[in-house]
PDB file of C-alpha atoms in Angstrom:
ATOM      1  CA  UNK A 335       0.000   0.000   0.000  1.00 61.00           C
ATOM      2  CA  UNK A 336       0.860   3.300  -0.425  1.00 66.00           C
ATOM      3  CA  UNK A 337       3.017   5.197   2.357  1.00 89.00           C
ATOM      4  CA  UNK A 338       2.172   8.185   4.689  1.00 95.00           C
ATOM      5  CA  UNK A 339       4.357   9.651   6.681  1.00 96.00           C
ATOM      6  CA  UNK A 340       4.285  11.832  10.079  1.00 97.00           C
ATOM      7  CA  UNK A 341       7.324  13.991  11.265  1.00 97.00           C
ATOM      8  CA  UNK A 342       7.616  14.084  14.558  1.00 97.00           C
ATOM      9  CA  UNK A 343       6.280  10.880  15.634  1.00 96.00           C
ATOM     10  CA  UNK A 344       6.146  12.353  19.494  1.00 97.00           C
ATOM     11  CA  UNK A 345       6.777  15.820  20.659  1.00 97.00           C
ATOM     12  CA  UNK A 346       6.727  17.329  23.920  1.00 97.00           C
ATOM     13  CA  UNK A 347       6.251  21.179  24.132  1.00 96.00           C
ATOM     14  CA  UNK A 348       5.364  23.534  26.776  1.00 96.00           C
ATOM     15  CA  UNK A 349       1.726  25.175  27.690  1.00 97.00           C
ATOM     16  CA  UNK A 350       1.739  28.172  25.315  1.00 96.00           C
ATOM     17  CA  UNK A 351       4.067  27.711  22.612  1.00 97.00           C
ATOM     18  CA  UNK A 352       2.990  26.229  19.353  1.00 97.00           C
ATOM     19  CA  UNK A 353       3.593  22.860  17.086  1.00 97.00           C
ATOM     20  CA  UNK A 354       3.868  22.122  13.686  1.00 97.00           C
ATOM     21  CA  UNK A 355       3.323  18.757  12.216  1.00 98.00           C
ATOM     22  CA  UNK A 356       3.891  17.036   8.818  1.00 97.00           C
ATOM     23  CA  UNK A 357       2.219  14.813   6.513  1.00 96.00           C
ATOM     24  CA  UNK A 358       3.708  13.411   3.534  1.00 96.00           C
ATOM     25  CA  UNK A 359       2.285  11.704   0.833  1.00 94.00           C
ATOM     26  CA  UNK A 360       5.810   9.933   0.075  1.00 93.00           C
ATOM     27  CA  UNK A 361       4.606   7.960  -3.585  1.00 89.00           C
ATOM     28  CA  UNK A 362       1.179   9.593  -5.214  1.00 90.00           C
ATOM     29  CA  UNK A 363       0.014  12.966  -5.442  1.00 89.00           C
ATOM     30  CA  UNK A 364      -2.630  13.777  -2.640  1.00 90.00           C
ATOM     31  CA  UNK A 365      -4.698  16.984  -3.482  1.00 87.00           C
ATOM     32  CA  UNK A 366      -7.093  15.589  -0.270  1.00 91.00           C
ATOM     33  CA  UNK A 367      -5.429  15.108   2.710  1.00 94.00           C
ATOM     34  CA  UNK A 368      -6.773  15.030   6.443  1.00 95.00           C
ATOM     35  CA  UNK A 369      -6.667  15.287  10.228  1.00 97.00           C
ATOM     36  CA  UNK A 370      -7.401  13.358  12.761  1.00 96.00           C
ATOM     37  CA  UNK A 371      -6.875  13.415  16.443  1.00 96.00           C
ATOM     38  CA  UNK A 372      -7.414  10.625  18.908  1.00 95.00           C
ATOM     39  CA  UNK A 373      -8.012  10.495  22.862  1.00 93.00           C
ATOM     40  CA  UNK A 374      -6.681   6.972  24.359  1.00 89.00           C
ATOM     41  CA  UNK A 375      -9.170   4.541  23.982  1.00 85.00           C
ATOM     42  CA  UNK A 376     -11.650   6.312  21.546  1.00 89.00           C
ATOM     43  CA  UNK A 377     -11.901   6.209  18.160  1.00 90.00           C
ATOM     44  CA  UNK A 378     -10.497   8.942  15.552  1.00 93.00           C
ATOM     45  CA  UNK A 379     -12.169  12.108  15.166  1.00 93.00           C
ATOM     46  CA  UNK A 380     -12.110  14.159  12.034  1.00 94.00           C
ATOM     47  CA  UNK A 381     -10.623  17.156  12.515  1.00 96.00           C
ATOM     48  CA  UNK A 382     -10.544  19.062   8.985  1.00 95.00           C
ATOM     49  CA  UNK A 383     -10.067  18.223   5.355  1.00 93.00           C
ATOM     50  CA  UNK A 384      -7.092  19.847   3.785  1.00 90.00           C
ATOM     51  CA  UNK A 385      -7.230  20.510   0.073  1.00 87.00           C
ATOM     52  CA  UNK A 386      -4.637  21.536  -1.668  1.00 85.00           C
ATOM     53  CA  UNK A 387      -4.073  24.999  -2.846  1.00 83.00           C
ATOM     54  CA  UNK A 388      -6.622  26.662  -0.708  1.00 85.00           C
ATOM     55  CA  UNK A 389      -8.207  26.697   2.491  1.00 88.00           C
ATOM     56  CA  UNK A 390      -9.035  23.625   4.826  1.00 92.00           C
ATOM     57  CA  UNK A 391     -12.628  23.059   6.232  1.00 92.00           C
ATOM     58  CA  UNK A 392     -13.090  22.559   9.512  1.00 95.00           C
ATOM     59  CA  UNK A 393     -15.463  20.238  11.555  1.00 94.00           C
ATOM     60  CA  UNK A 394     -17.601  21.816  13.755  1.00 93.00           C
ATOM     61  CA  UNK A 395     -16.002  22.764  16.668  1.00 94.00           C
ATOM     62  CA  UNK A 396     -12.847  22.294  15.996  1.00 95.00           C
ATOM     63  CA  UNK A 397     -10.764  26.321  15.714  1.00 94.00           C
ATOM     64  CA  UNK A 398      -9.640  27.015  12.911  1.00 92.00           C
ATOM     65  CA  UNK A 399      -7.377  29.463  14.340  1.00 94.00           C
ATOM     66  CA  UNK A 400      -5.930  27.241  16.566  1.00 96.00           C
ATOM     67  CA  UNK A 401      -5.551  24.682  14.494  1.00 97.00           C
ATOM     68  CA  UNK A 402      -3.961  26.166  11.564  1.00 96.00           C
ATOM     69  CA  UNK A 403      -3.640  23.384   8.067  1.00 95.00           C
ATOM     70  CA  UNK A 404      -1.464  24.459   5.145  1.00 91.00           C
ATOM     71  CA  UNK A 405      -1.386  22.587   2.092  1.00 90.00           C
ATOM     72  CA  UNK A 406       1.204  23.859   0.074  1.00 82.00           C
ATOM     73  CA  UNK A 407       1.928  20.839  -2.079  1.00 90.00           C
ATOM     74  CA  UNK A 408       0.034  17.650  -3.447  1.00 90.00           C
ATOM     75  CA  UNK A 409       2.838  15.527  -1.028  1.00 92.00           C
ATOM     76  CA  UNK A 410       2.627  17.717   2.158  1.00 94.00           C
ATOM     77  CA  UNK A 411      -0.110  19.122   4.616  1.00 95.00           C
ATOM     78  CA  UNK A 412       0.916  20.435   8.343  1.00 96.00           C
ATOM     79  CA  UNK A 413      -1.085  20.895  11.143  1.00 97.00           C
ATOM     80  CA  UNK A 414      -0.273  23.404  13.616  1.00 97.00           C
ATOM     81  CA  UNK A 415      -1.125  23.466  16.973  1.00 97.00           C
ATOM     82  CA  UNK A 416      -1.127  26.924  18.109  1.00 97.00           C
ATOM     83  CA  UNK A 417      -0.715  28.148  21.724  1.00 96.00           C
ATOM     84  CA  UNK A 418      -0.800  24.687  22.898  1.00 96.00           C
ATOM     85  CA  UNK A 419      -2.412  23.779  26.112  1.00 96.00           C
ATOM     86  CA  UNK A 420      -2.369  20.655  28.275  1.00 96.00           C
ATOM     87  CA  UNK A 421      -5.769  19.464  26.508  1.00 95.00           C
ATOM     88  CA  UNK A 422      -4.804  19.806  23.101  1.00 96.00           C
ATOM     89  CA  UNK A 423      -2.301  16.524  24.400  1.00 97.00           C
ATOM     90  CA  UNK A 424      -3.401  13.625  21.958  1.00 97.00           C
ATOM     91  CA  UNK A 425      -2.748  11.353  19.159  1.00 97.00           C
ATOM     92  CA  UNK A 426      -2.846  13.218  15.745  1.00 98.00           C
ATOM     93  CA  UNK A 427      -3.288  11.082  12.414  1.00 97.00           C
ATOM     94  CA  UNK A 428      -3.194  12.810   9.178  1.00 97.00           C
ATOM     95  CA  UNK A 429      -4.236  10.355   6.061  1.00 95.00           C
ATOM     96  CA  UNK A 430      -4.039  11.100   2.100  1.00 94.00           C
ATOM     97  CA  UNK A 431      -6.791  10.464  -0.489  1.00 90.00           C
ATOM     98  CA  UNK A 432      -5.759   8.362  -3.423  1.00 86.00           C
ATOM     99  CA  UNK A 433      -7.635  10.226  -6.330  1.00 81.00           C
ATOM    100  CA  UNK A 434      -9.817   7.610  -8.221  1.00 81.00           C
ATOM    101  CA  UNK A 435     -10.095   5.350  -5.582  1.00 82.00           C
ATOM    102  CA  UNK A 436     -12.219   4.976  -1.886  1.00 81.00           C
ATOM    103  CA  UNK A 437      -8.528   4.435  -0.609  1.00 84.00           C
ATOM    104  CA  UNK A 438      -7.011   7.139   2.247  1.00 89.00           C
ATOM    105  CA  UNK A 439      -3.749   5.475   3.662  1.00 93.00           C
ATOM    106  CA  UNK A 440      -3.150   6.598   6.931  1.00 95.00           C
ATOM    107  CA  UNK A 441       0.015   8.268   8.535  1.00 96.00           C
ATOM    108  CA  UNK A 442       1.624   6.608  11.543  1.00 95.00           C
ATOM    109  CA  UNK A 443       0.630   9.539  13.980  1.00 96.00           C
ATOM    110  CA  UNK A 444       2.220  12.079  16.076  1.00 97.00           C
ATOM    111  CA  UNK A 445       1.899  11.980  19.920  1.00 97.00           C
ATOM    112  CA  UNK A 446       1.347  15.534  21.018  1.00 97.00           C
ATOM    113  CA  UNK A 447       2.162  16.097  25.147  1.00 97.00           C
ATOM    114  CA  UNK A 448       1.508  19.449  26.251  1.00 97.00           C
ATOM    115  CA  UNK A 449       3.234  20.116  29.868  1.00 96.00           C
TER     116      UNK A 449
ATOM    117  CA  UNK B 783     -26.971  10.552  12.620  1.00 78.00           C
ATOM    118  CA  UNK B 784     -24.805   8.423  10.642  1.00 81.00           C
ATOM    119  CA  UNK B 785     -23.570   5.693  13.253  1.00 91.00           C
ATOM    120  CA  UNK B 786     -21.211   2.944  13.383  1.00 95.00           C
ATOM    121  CA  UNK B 787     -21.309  -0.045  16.592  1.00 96.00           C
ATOM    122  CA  UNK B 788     -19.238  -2.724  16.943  1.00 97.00           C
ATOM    123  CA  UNK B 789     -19.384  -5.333  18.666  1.00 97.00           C
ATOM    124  CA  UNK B 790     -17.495  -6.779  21.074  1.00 97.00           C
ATOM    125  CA  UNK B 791     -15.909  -4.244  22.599  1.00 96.00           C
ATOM    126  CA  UNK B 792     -12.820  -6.305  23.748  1.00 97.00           C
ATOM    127  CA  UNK B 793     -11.778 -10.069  22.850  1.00 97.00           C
ATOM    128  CA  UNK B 794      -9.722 -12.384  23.922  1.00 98.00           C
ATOM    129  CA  UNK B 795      -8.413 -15.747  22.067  1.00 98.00           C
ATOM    130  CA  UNK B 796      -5.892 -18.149  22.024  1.00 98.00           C
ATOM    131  CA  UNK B 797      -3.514 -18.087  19.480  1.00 98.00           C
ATOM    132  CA  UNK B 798      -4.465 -20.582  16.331  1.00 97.00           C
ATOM    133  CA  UNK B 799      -8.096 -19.748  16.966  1.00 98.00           C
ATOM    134  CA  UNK B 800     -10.668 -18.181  14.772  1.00 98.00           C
ATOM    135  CA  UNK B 801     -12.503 -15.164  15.741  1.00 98.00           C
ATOM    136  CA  UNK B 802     -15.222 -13.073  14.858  1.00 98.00           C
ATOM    137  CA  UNK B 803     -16.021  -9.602  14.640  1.00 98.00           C
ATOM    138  CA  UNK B 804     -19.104  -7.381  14.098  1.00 98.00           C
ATOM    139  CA  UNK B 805     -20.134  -4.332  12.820  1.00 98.00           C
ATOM    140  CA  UNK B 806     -23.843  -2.291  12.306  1.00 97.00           C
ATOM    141  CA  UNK B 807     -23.993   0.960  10.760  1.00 96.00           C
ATOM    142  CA  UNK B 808     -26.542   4.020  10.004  1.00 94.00           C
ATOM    143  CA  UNK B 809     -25.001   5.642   7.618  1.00 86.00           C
ATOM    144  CA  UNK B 810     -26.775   7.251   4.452  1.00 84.00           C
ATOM    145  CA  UNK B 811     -25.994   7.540   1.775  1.00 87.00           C
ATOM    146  CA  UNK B 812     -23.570   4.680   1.763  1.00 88.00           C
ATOM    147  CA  UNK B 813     -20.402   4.840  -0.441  1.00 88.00           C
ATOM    148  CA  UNK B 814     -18.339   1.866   1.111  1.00 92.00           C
ATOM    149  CA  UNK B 815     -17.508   0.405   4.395  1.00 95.00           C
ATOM    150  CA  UNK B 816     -13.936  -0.373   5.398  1.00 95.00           C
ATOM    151  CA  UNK B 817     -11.884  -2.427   7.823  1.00 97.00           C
ATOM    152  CA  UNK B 818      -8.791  -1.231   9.917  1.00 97.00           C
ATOM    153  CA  UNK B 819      -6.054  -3.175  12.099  1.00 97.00           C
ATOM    154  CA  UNK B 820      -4.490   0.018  14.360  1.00 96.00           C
ATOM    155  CA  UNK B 821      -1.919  -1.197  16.522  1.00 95.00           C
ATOM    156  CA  UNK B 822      -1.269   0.526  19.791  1.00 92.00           C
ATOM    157  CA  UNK B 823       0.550   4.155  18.859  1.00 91.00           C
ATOM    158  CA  UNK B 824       0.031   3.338  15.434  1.00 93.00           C
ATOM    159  CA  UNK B 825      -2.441   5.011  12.383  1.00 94.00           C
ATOM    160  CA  UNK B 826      -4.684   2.913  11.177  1.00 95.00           C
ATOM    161  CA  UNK B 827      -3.909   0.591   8.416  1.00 94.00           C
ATOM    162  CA  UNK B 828      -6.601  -1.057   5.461  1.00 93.00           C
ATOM    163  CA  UNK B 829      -8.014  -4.852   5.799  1.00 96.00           C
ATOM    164  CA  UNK B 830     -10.776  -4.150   3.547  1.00 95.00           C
ATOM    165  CA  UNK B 831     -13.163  -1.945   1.657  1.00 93.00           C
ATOM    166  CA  UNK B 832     -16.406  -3.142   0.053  1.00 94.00           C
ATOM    167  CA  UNK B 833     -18.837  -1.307  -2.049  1.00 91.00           C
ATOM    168  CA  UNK B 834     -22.680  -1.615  -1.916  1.00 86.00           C
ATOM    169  CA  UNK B 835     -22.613  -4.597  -4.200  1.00 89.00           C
ATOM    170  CA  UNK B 836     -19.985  -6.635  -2.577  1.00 92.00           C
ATOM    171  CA  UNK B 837     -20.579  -9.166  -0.081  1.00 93.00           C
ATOM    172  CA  UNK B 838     -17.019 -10.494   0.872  1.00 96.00           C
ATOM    173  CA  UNK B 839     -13.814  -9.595   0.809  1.00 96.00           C
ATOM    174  CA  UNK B 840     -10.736 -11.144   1.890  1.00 96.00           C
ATOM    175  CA  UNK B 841      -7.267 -10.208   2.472  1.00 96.00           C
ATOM    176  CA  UNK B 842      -5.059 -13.555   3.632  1.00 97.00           C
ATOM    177  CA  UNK B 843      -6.499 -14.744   7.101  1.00 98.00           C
ATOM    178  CA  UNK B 844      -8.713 -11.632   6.965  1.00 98.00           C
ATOM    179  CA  UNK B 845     -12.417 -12.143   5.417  1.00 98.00           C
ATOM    180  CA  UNK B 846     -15.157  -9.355   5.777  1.00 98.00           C
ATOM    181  CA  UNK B 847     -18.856  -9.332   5.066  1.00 98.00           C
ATOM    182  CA  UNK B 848     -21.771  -6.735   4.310  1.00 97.00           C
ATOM    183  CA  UNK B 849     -24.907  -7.183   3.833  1.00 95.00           C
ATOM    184  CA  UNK B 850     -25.708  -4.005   2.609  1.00 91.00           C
ATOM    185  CA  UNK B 851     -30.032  -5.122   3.612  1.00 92.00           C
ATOM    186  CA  UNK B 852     -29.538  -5.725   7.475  1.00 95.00           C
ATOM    187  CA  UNK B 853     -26.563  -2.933   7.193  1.00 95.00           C
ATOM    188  CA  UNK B 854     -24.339  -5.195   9.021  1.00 97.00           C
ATOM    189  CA  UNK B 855     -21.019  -6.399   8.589  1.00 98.00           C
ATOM    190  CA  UNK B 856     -18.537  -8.881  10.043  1.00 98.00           C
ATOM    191  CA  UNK B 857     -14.569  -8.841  10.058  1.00 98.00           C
ATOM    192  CA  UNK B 858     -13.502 -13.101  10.174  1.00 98.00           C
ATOM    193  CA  UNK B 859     -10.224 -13.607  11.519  1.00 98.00           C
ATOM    194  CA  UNK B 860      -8.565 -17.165  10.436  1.00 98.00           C
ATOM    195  CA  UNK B 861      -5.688 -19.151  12.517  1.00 98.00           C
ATOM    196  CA  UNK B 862      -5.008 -16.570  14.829  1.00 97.00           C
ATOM    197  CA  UNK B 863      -1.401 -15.187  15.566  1.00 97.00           C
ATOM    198  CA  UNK B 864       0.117 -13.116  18.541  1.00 97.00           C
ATOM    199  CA  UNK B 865       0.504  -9.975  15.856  1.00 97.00           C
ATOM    200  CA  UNK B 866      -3.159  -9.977  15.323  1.00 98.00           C
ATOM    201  CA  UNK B 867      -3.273  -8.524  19.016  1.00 98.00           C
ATOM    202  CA  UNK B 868      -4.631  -4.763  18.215  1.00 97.00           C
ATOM    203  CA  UNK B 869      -7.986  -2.497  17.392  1.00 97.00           C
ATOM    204  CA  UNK B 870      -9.871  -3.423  14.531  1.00 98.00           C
ATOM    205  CA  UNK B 871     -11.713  -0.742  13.105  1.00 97.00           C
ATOM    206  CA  UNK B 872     -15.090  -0.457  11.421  1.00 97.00           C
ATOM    207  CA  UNK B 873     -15.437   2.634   8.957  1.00 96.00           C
ATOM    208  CA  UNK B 874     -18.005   3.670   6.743  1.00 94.00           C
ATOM    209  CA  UNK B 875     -17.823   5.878   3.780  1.00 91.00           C
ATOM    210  CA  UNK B 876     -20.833   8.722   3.802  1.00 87.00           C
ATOM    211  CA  UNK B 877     -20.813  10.246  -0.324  1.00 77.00           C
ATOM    212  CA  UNK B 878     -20.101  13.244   0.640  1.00 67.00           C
ATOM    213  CA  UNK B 879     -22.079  16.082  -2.161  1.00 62.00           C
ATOM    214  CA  UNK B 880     -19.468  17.580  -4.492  1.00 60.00           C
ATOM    215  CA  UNK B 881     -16.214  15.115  -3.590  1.00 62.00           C
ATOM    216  CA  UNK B 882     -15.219  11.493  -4.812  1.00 62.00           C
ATOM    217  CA  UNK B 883     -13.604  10.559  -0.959  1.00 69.00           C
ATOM    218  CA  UNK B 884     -15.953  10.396   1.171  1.00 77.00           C
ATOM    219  CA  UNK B 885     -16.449  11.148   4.858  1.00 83.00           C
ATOM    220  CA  UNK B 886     -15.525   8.827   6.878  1.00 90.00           C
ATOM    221  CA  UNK B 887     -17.567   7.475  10.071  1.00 91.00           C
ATOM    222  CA  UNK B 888     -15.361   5.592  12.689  1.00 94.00           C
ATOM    223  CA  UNK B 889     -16.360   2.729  15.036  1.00 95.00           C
ATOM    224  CA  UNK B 890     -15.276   2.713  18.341  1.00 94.00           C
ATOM    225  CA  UNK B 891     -12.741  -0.597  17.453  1.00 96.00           C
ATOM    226  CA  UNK B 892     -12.673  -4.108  19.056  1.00 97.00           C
ATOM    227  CA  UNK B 893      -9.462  -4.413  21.032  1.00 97.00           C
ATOM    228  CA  UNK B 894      -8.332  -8.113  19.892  1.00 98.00           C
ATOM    229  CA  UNK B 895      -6.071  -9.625  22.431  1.00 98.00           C
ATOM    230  CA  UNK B 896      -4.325 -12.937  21.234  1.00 98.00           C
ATOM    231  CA  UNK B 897      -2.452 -14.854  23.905  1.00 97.00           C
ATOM    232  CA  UNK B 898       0.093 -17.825  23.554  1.00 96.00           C
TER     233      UNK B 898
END
């Protein structure tokens, strides 16, 4: 299958500063790319769909301003976490749409800690 | 409100056996419904995907069901092994109006435990 990738793969920050993490779509071209978070022991939960070449859309009550998506490339999306605070500490999973197929591969996640 | 249950919510085997897994979904309008192994720390990776008109699909010790009718589906696990031990994932793909992905809707997982 196709390969996602995540960079970091854990990062610990302090309250108040901010994050930035990558997704790469490392062999197809992914002009639909998203993000997920996940608490421990719950499922994943859509957190916006980032298109390439112009602005993400956001789920309902997630911030966009907090969470702020660029996708600058068809092979990379980042997610930044902005002004991070001890709640925003999860499990962050970006995946990549496959045009002309139902297939989104999945990145290996980022652990976010927020002290 | 699109849903998706599975069911059990945990499992335990012994290695070498067979195992079952189930999933029932509300989801309209239906695109395709997909199953994920996610290890622990890990994103999620693809078992399966089946479209309305499918009715099995396997992958090596991995067979999955739908019947699209009842809206159920089932995730067979053959000859269990210790690397099996992880959440398996029921998705479901919602057409969403003007795109070719999809929205996804996410199970809550079956935590598979295989011991020796």
């Amino acid at each position: 299958g196709a390969v996602v990738s995540q960079h970091p793969s854990r990062v610990i920050c302090k309250s108040g500063t901010s994050v930035k993490i990558e997704c790469r779509s490392l062999d197809f071209q992914a002009t639909t790319m998203f993000w997920y978070r996940q608490f421990p022991k719950q499922s994943l939960m859509l957190m916006a769909t980032s298109n390439e070449g112009s602005k993400a859309t956001y789920e309902q009550g997630v911030e966009k301003d907090k969470f702020l998506i660029n996708h600058a490339s068809l092979t990379l999306s980042t997610l930044t976490v902005t002004s991070a605070h001890p709640e925003d500490s999860s499990f962050y999973i970006c995946s990549a749409w496959r045009a002309g197929t139902y297939e989104q591969y999945f990145g290996p996640g980022t652990r976010l800690t927020v002290t | 409100k699109n849903q998706v249950e599975q069911s059990p919510q945990s499992l335990i085997i012994l290695e070498g056996k067979n195992c079952t897994l189930q999933c029932n979904y509300t989801v309209s309008p239906f695109s395709n419904l997909r199953w994920y192994k996610q290890d622990t720390g890990r994103g999620p990776v693809s078992l399966t995907i089946m479209t309305f008109s499918e009715n099995t699909k396997s992958n090596g010790r991995y067979t999955a069901t739908l019947d699209a009718d009842t809206k159920q589906s089932s995730l067979h696990i053959t000859a269990s092994q210790l690397s099996d031990s992880a959440s398996y994932i029921c998705v479901v793909s919602v057409r969403a109006g003007g795109t070719s992905y999809g929205k996804l809707t996410f199970g809550q997982g079956t935590i598979l435990t295989v011991h020796p």
